[in-house]
Coordinates of C-alpha atoms in Angstrom, one line a residue:
Chain A
X1 CA 10.5 -11.0 10.0
X2 CA 12.1 -7.9 10.1
X3 CA 11.0 -5.5 13.0
X4 CA 10.4 -2.0 11.3
X5 CA 7.6 -0.7 12.7
X6 CA 6.0 2.8 14.1
X7 CA 8.6 5.0 15.7
X8 CA 11.5 3.6 13.7
X9 CA 13.6 5.5 11.3
X10 CA 12.9 4.7 7.6
X11 CA 16.3 3.0 6.4
X12 CA 18.0 5.5 3.9
X13 CA 18.2 3.1 1.0
X14 CA 19.1 3.8 -2.5
X15 CA 16.2 2.7 -4.8
X16 CA 15.7 2.5 -8.6
X17 CA 12.2 3.6 -9.5
X18 CA 10.0 4.6 -12.7
X19 CA 11.3 8.2 -11.8
X20 CA 15.0 7.5 -11.5
X21 CA 17.2 6.4 -8.8
X22 CA 17.3 8.3 -5.2
X23 CA 18.0 7.9 -1.8
X24 CA 14.7 7.1 0.2
X25 CA 15.3 10.2 2.8
X26 CA 16.1 12.7 -0.1
X27 CA 12.5 11.7 -1.3
X28 CA 10.9 12.3 2.0
X29 CA 12.7 15.5 2.4
X30 CA 10.6 17.6 4.9
X31 CA 7.1 16.0 3.6
X32 CA 4.8 13.3 4.7
X33 CA 5.5 10.1 2.4
X34 CA 3.1 7.3 2.0
X35 CA 5.4 4.3 0.9
X36 CA 3.3 1.4 0.0
X37 CA 4.0 -2.0 -1.6
X38 CA 2.2 -4.4 -4.0
X39 CA 2.8 -8.3 -4.5
X40 CA 3.2 -7.8 -8.3
X41 CA 2.6 -6.2 -11.6
X42 CA -0.3 -7.4 -13.8
X43 CA -2.2 -9.0 -11.0
X44 CA -5.7 -7.8 -10.1
X45 CA -6.1 -6.3 -6.3
X46 CA -2.6 -4.2 -7.2
X47 CA -4.1 -3.0 -10.5
X48 CA -7.4 -1.5 -8.9
X49 CA -5.0 -0.2 -5.7
X50 CA -2.8 2.0 -8.0
X51 CA -5.7 2.9 -10.0
X52 CA -7.5 4.2 -7.0
X53 CA -4.4 5.7 -5.6
X54 CA -3.7 7.6 -9.1
X55 CA -7.3 8.7 -9.0
X56 CA -6.9 10.1 -5.5
X57 CA -3.5 11.9 -6.5
X58 CA -4.9 15.4 -6.2
X59 CA -6.2 14.8 -3.0
X60 CA -2.8 13.6 -1.5
X61 CA -1.1 16.7 -3.2
X62 CA -3.6 18.9 -1.5
X63 CA -2.3 17.7 1.8
X64 CA 1.5 17.7 1.1
X65 CA 1.7 14.1 1.2
X66 CA 4.2 12.4 -1.7
X67 CA 3.2 8.9 -3.1
X68 CA 5.9 6.1 -3.4
X69 CA 4.8 2.5 -4.6
X70 CA 6.9 -0.7 -4.6
X71 CA 6.6 -3.8 -6.5
X72 CA 9.1 -6.4 -7.1
X73 CA 9.3 -6.5 -10.9
X74 CA 11.8 -4.4 -12.8
X75 CA 11.1 -0.9 -14.3
X76 CA 10.5 -2.0 -18.1
X77 CA 7.7 -4.2 -16.2
X78 CA 6.2 -1.3 -14.1
X79 CA 6.3 1.0 -17.1
X80 CA 4.2 -1.3 -19.1
X81 CA 2.0 -2.1 -16.0
X82 CA 1.3 1.4 -15.8
X83 CA -0.6 1.5 -19.2
X84 CA -3.0 -1.0 -17.8
X85 CA -3.5 1.0 -14.7
X86 CA -4.1 4.4 -16.0
X87 CA -6.3 2.6 -18.6
X88 CA -8.3 1.0 -15.7
X89 CA -8.6 4.3 -13.8
X90 CA -10.2 6.1 -16.6
X91 CA -7.3 8.1 -17.5
X92 CA -6.0 9.1 -14.1
X93 CA -2.1 9.5 -14.5
X94 CA 0.3 7.3 -11.9
X95 CA 2.3 10.5 -11.4
X96 CA 4.3 8.8 -8.5
X97 CA 7.7 6.8 -8.7
X98 CA 6.9 3.1 -8.2
X99 CA 10.4 1.4 -6.8
X100 CA 11.6 -1.9 -8.5
X101 CA 13.1 -4.4 -6.1
X102 CA 13.5 -7.4 -8.6
X103 CA 16.2 -8.8 -5.9
X104 CA 14.0 -8.6 -3.0
X105 CA 16.3 -6.8 -0.9
X106 CA 14.4 -3.7 -0.2
X107 CA 11.2 -5.5 1.1
X108 CA 13.0 -7.0 3.7
X109 CA 14.5 -3.9 4.9
X110 CA 11.2 -2.5 5.0
X111 CA 9.0 -5.1 6.7
X112 CA 7.0 -5.5 3.3
X113 CA 7.4 -9.1 2.9
X114 CA 4.2 -11.5 2.3
X115 CA 4.5 -14.8 4.5
X116 CA 2.3 -16.8 2.4
X117 CA 2.9 -15.9 -1.0
X118 CA 5.3 -16.7 -3.6
X119 CA 5.7 -15.7 -7.4
X120 CA 5.9 -18.2 -10.2
X121 CA 9.8 -18.7 -9.8
X122 CA 9.4 -19.3 -6.1
X123 CA 10.6 -16.0 -4.9
X124 CA 9.2 -13.8 -2.0
X125 CA 6.7 -11.2 -3.0
X126 CA 5.5 -8.0 -0.8
X127 CA 2.9 -7.8 1.3
X128 CA 0.3 -4.9 1.0
X129 CA 2.4 -2.9 3.2
X130 CA 1.9 0.8 3.9
X131 CA 3.9 3.0 6.0
X132 CA 3.2 6.7 6.7
X133 CA 6.5 8.4 7.0
X134 CA 6.8 12.3 8.2
X135 CA 9.7 14.7 7.8
X136 CA 11.8 13.3 10.3
X137 CA 12.0 10.1 8.4
X138 CA 10.3 8.2 11.1
X139 CA 7.3 5.9 10.4
X140 CA 4.4 7.1 12.2
X141 CA 1.7 4.8 11.2
X142 CA 1.8 1.3 9.6
X143 CA -0.6 -1.2 8.0
X144 CA 0.3 -4.6 6.8
X145 CA -2.6 -6.1 4.6
X146 CA -2.3 -10.0 3.0
X147 CA -1.8 -10.0 -0.5
X148 CA -5.4 -11.2 -0.8
X149 CA -7.0 -8.2 0.7
X150 CA -7.0 -4.6 -1.0
X151 CA -6.6 -1.8 1.3
X152 CA -9.1 1.1 1.9
X153 CA -7.5 4.4 0.2
X154 CA -10.4 6.6 2.1
X155 CA -9.0 5.0 5.6
X156 CA -5.7 5.9 4.5
X157 CA -6.7 9.2 3.6
X158 CA -8.3 9.6 7.0
X159 CA -5.7 8.5 8.7
X160 CA -3.3 11.2 7.1
X161 CA -5.8 13.9 7.8
X162 CA -5.8 12.7 11.7
X163 CA -2.0 12.5 11.6
X164 CA -1.7 16.2 10.1
X165 CA -4.3 17.3 12.7
X166 CA -2.6 16.3 15.6
X167 CA 0.7 17.4 14.4
X168 CA -0.4 20.6 14.6
X169 CA -2.7 20.6 17.7
X170 CA -2.3 19.4 21.3
X171 CA -5.3 17.1 20.5
X172 CA -5.9 13.5 19.3
X173 CA -8.5 12.1 17.1
X174 CA -11.3 9.9 18.5
X175 CA -12.5 6.6 17.1
X176 CA -13.9 6.9 13.4
X177 CA -13.1 10.7 13.5
X178 CA -13.5 12.4 10.3
X179 CA -12.3 16.2 8.9
X180 CA -14.7 18.5 10.4
X181 CA -15.6 16.4 13.3
X182 CA -14.7 17.4 17.2
X183 CA -11.2 16.1 18.4
X184 CA -10.3 15.3 21.9
X185 CA -7.8 17.3 24.1
X186 CA -4.5 15.7 25.0
X187 CA -4.6 14.2 28.7
X188 CA -1.5 16.1 29.4
X189 CA -3.1 19.4 28.9
X190 CA -4.9 20.9 32.3
X191 CA -8.1 22.5 32.1
X192 CA -6.3 25.7 32.7
X193 CA -4.3 25.3 30.0
X194 CA -7.1 24.0 28.0
X195 CA -9.2 27.3 28.6
X196 CA -6.1 29.5 26.8
X197 CA -5.3 27.0 24.1
X198 CA -8.9 26.4 23.1
X199 CA -10.5 29.9 23.3
X200 CA -13.4 28.6 21.2
X201 CA -14.4 26.3 24.3
X202 CA -14.5 22.5 25.1
X203 CA -17.1 20.2 26.3
X204 CA -16.3 17.4 29.0
X205 CA -18.1 14.1 29.0
X206 CA -19.7 13.5 32.4
X207 CA -18.3 9.9 33.3
X208 CA -19.1 7.5 36.3
X209 CA -15.8 8.1 37.5
X210 CA -16.2 11.5 37.8
X211 CA -12.8 12.2 36.0
X212 CA -12.6 14.9 33.3
X213 CA -10.5 13.3 30.9
X214 CA -12.7 13.3 27.8
X215 CA -12.9 16.7 26.6
X216 CA -14.0 17.7 23.0
X217 CA -13.1 20.6 21.0
X218 CA -12.9 21.7 17.5
X219 CA -9.7 23.2 16.0
Chain B
X1 CA 11.5 -2.8 18.3
X2 CA 10.1 -6.6 18.2
X3 CA 9.2 -8.0 14.8
X4 CA 5.9 -9.6 15.3
X5 CA 4.0 -8.8 12.1
X6 CA 1.5 -10.8 9.5
X7 CA 2.7 -14.5 9.0
X8 CA 3.9 -15.0 12.4
X9 CA 2.5 -17.3 15.0
X10 CA 0.8 -15.4 18.0
X11 CA 3.1 -16.1 21.2
X12 CA 1.3 -18.5 23.4
X13 CA 1.4 -16.0 26.4
X14 CA -0.4 -16.3 29.6
X15 CA -2.6 -13.5 30.2
X16 CA -4.6 -11.9 33.1
X17 CA -7.7 -10.2 32.0
X18 CA -11.0 -8.9 33.3
X19 CA -12.4 -12.4 32.5
X20 CA -9.8 -14.5 34.3
X21 CA -6.2 -16.0 33.3
X22 CA -5.8 -17.7 30.2
X23 CA -3.5 -18.8 27.4
X24 CA -3.6 -16.6 24.2
X25 CA -3.8 -19.5 22.1
X26 CA -6.6 -21.5 24.2
X27 CA -8.7 -18.0 23.7
X28 CA -8.0 -18.2 20.0
X29 CA -9.4 -22.0 19.6
X30 CA -10.5 -22.4 16.1
X31 CA -12.0 -19.1 15.6
X32 CA -10.9 -15.5 14.6
X33 CA -9.8 -13.1 17.1
X34 CA -9.1 -9.1 17.0
X35 CA -6.3 -8.5 19.6
X36 CA -6.2 -4.9 20.1
X37 CA -4.2 -2.6 22.4
X38 CA -4.7 0.7 23.8
X39 CA -2.3 3.3 25.6
X40 CA -4.1 3.4 29.0
X41 CA -7.1 3.2 31.0
X42 CA -9.1 6.7 31.7
X43 CA -7.7 8.5 28.7
X44 CA -9.9 9.9 25.8
X45 CA -9.2 8.2 22.6
X46 CA -9.0 4.7 24.1
X47 CA -12.4 5.2 25.6
X48 CA -14.1 6.4 22.5
X49 CA -12.5 3.3 20.8
X50 CA -13.8 0.7 23.5
X51 CA -17.3 2.2 23.3
X52 CA -17.8 1.9 19.8
X53 CA -16.3 -1.7 19.8
X54 CA -18.9 -2.4 22.6
X55 CA -21.4 -0.9 20.3
X56 CA -20.2 -3.0 17.3
X57 CA -20.1 -6.4 19.5
X58 CA -23.0 -7.9 17.8
X59 CA -21.6 -7.2 14.3
X60 CA -18.4 -9.0 15.5
X61 CA -20.3 -11.8 17.1
X62 CA -22.3 -12.6 14.0
X63 CA -19.0 -13.1 11.9
X64 CA -17.6 -15.3 14.7
X65 CA -15.0 -12.9 15.7
X66 CA -13.8 -12.7 19.3
X67 CA -12.4 -9.3 20.6
X68 CA -9.3 -9.4 23.4
X69 CA -8.4 -5.8 24.4
X70 CA -5.2 -5.0 26.4
X71 CA -4.3 -1.9 28.5
X72 CA -1.2 -1.8 30.9
X73 CA -3.1 -0.7 33.6
X74 CA -4.3 -3.5 36.3
X75 CA -7.6 -5.4 36.4
X76 CA -9.3 -3.4 39.2
X77 CA -8.3 -0.3 37.0
X78 CA -9.8 -1.9 33.8
X79 CA -13.1 -3.0 35.9
X80 CA -13.5 0.8 37.0
X81 CA -12.8 2.1 33.7
X82 CA -15.2 -0.3 32.0
X83 CA -18.0 1.8 33.8
X84 CA -17.1 4.8 32.0
X85 CA -17.0 3.1 28.7
X86 CA -20.3 1.8 29.1
X87 CA -21.8 4.9 30.1
X88 CA -20.2 6.8 27.3
X89 CA -21.4 4.2 24.7
X90 CA -25.0 4.7 26.1
X91 CA -24.9 1.3 27.9
X92 CA -23.4 -1.0 25.5
X93 CA -21.7 -3.6 27.6
X94 CA -18.0 -4.5 27.3
X95 CA -18.5 -8.3 27.2
X96 CA -15.1 -9.1 25.7
X97 CA -11.7 -9.4 28.1
X98 CA -9.1 -6.7 28.7
X99 CA -5.6 -8.1 29.1
X100 CA -3.7 -6.4 32.2
X101 CA -0.1 -5.7 31.5
X102 CA 1.5 -3.4 34.5
X103 CA 5.0 -5.1 34.0
X104 CA 4.9 -4.2 30.3
X105 CA 6.0 -7.7 29.4
X106 CA 3.2 -8.6 27.0
X107 CA 3.3 -5.4 24.8
X108 CA 6.8 -6.0 23.8
X109 CA 6.0 -9.7 22.9
X110 CA 3.1 -8.4 20.9
X111 CA 4.8 -5.5 19.0
X112 CA 2.3 -3.3 20.6
X113 CA 4.8 -0.6 22.2
X114 CA 4.5 3.1 21.2
X115 CA 7.6 4.6 20.7
X116 CA 6.8 8.0 21.7
X117 CA 4.4 8.1 24.5
X118 CA 5.5 7.3 28.5
X119 CA 2.9 7.1 31.1
X120 CA 3.4 9.7 34.2
X121 CA 5.9 7.3 35.8
X122 CA 7.8 7.1 32.5
X123 CA 6.9 3.6 31.6
X124 CA 6.3 2.6 27.9
X125 CA 2.7 2.4 27.1
X126 CA 1.0 0.5 23.9
X127 CA 0.4 1.9 20.8
X128 CA -2.8 1.5 18.8
X129 CA -1.8 -1.9 17.8
X130 CA -4.3 -4.3 16.1
X131 CA -3.9 -8.0 15.1
X132 CA -6.4 -10.1 13.3
X133 CA -5.7 -13.7 14.0
X134 CA -7.2 -17.0 12.6
X135 CA -7.8 -20.3 13.9
X136 CA -4.1 -21.3 12.9
X137 CA -2.9 -18.8 15.6
X138 CA -1.5 -16.6 12.9
X139 CA -1.6 -13.1 12.2
X140 CA -3.4 -12.3 9.2
X141 CA -3.4 -8.6 9.1
X142 CA -1.9 -6.0 11.5
X143 CA -2.3 -2.3 11.9
X144 CA -0.2 0.1 14.1
X145 CA -1.7 3.5 14.8
X146 CA 0.1 6.1 17.1
X147 CA -1.6 7.0 20.7
X148 CA -3.0 10.1 19.0
X149 CA -5.1 8.7 16.2
X150 CA -8.2 6.8 17.0
X151 CA -8.9 3.8 14.7
X152 CA -11.7 3.3 12.3
X153 CA -13.8 0.3 13.5
X154 CA -15.6 0.3 10.3
X155 CA -12.7 -0.6 8.5
X156 CA -11.7 -3.3 10.8
X157 CA -15.0 -5.0 10.1
X158 CA -14.6 -4.5 6.6
X159 CA -11.3 -5.9 6.5
X160 CA -12.6 -9.0 8.5
X161 CA -15.5 -9.4 6.2
X162 CA -12.6 -9.4 3.5
X163 CA -10.6 -11.9 5.1
X164 CA -13.4 -14.1 5.8
X165 CA -14.5 -14.0 2.3
X166 CA -11.1 -14.9 0.7
X167 CA -10.7 -17.8 3.3
X168 CA -13.8 -19.4 1.8
X169 CA -13.1 -18.7 -1.9
X170 CA -10.1 -18.8 -4.5
X171 CA -10.8 -14.8 -5.0
X172 CA -9.1 -11.7 -3.5
X173 CA -10.9 -8.2 -2.5
X174 CA -10.2 -5.3 -4.6
X175 CA -9.1 -1.9 -3.3
X176 CA -11.8 0.0 -1.1
X177 CA -14.1 -3.4 -1.3
X178 CA -17.2 -3.7 0.7
X179 CA -19.5 -7.0 1.3
X180 CA -21.8 -7.4 -1.7
X181 CA -19.3 -5.9 -4.1
X182 CA -17.5 -7.9 -6.8
X183 CA -14.5 -9.5 -5.9
X184 CA -11.4 -10.5 -8.1
X185 CA -10.6 -13.8 -9.1
X186 CA -7.2 -15.3 -8.0
X187 CA -4.4 -15.1 -10.8
X188 CA -3.8 -18.7 -9.9
X189 CA -6.9 -19.9 -11.6
X190 CA -6.9 -20.2 -15.1
X191 CA -9.7 -19.2 -17.3
X192 CA -10.7 -22.7 -17.9
X193 CA -10.8 -23.4 -13.8
X194 CA -12.6 -20.1 -13.5
X195 CA -15.5 -21.3 -15.8
X196 CA -15.8 -24.3 -13.4
X197 CA -15.3 -22.6 -10.0
X198 CA -17.6 -19.7 -10.8
X199 CA -20.7 -20.9 -12.9
X200 CA -22.3 -17.7 -12.1
X201 CA -19.8 -16.1 -14.4
X202 CA -17.2 -13.6 -14.6
X203 CA -16.0 -10.3 -16.4
X204 CA -12.8 -9.6 -17.5
X205 CA -11.3 -6.0 -17.8
X206 CA -10.1 -5.1 -21.2
X207 CA -6.4 -3.6 -20.7
X208 CA -3.8 -2.3 -23.1
X209 CA -1.5 -5.2 -22.1
X210 CA -4.1 -7.4 -23.6
X211 CA -3.7 -9.9 -20.5
X212 CA -6.9 -11.2 -18.8
X213 CA -5.6 -11.1 -15.2
X214 CA -8.5 -8.7 -13.8
X215 CA -11.5 -10.9 -13.6
X216 CA -14.4 -9.9 -11.6
X217 CA -17.0 -12.1 -9.9
X218 CA -19.8 -12.3 -7.3
X219 CA -19.4 -15.0 -4.6

C-alpha cells in the first residue's frame, strides 16, 4: 500500500471534479482542506456521510475549511447521485467538488484504497480515508476507516478545531478536548515563558513525580 | 514514510513492554487489539490520554478488546510515569502493557513516526497513531493524529462497536452511528435475501434516483 501519511506533502495531481478540473495544490491555496474518499456512488453509508457533510457545510465554512470529496465513479454518476444526497439530507446542498477517479489512479496516490472491497467489475474501490491538509500542502491528520464503517463528522469537526487552536498558540489539546475547554501548554515552554505567554494564568497538575509538565490554560 | 495502513498485516515484532517481552501476534491471539502510540513519557497530552484510556479499561474489556500502548522511553521511565497517570486519572489503574522503543525501531515499522516533532536529543518521536487490529492480525482501522492533538476515546470506542457490529452481521454503520441506532444493509444483499436475513424488517429510503440501496434495519 502507498505510504502517504501525516507529514507528507499532498501530491499535486490534476483532478476532474463535479466543479471542473483543477490541480490539488491550487484548490488548497493557503487554506485548510478536508479531502475525503468514498467507496462508491449510490451506496448506503456514503450517502449518509455526504448528506451529513452537506448539512455541516456552514460549520466548515465558518472555520475557513474547504471540502473535497472523492469517489471512483464518473462525473455524470456523481451529479445524479448528488440529487439523492440532497434529498436524503432534507435539502442541504452539496456545494463542494467531488473528484471522479474511474481509472483508480488517484486513490492509489492518496492512500485511499480499500484492501478488502471490490466493485461489481472487480476494480479496487476507495476506503473511507480522510486527510486534513493545511495551507503548506502537508497532511496534518489522517484517518482510514473501512468501507463498512461510517465516519463521525463531529469528531472531524472537533479535530479541525483542535488543529486550528494549536496552529495559533503554543498549546496542545488534551484527550477528548472540545472548544471552550482548557488546553495544555507545550512542554517546550518554560514556566517563566508561560507566565509571559499566558497572562490569564495557568494551573499545574500535582503529580507523584513532582514534575510540572501538565499545565492547563485557556486560550 | 512507511506504508502500514488498513488491510496490512501487523508485523510480528518482538516487543519489550511494562508487562514483559512478547511477539505482537501472540498478544493479539484471536481477539481485537487497539495498538496506540504516544510521543513521550511525562508529557501533558499523553498523560491525559493514558488516564482516560485507563478509566475506560472496563468498557474495552467488556468488548473483548485488549489495549497495547507504545512510547519510546524505556521500561523504567514507563513504570515511573504510570504513577503519574494513575494519580491524574483518580486512581484508575494502567492494566495494559506499554511498549518501550528507545531505539525507535518499532515506530518506523508500525507507521507511528511523527514527522514534525523531535525529542530533546533530536531523536524521532511517535505520532498519536492508533491501529485497530482483529484476530486475523490485520489492521482494520487506523488514525494518525499529530503530537499536539489528543485523540477522542469516545470515538475510538464508537469505532470498535461499529467494527464488531459489522463483523457479526451483513450490515454497515452509517455516518455518526452509535450503538442502538439503525444500521444499513450491505449493498451486496438483495431485497429477497434481506427479507430472510432480517425478519425484524427494514425500511428503504425513498430517493430521486428511484434506487433502493439505502435500507435501514436494527440488529
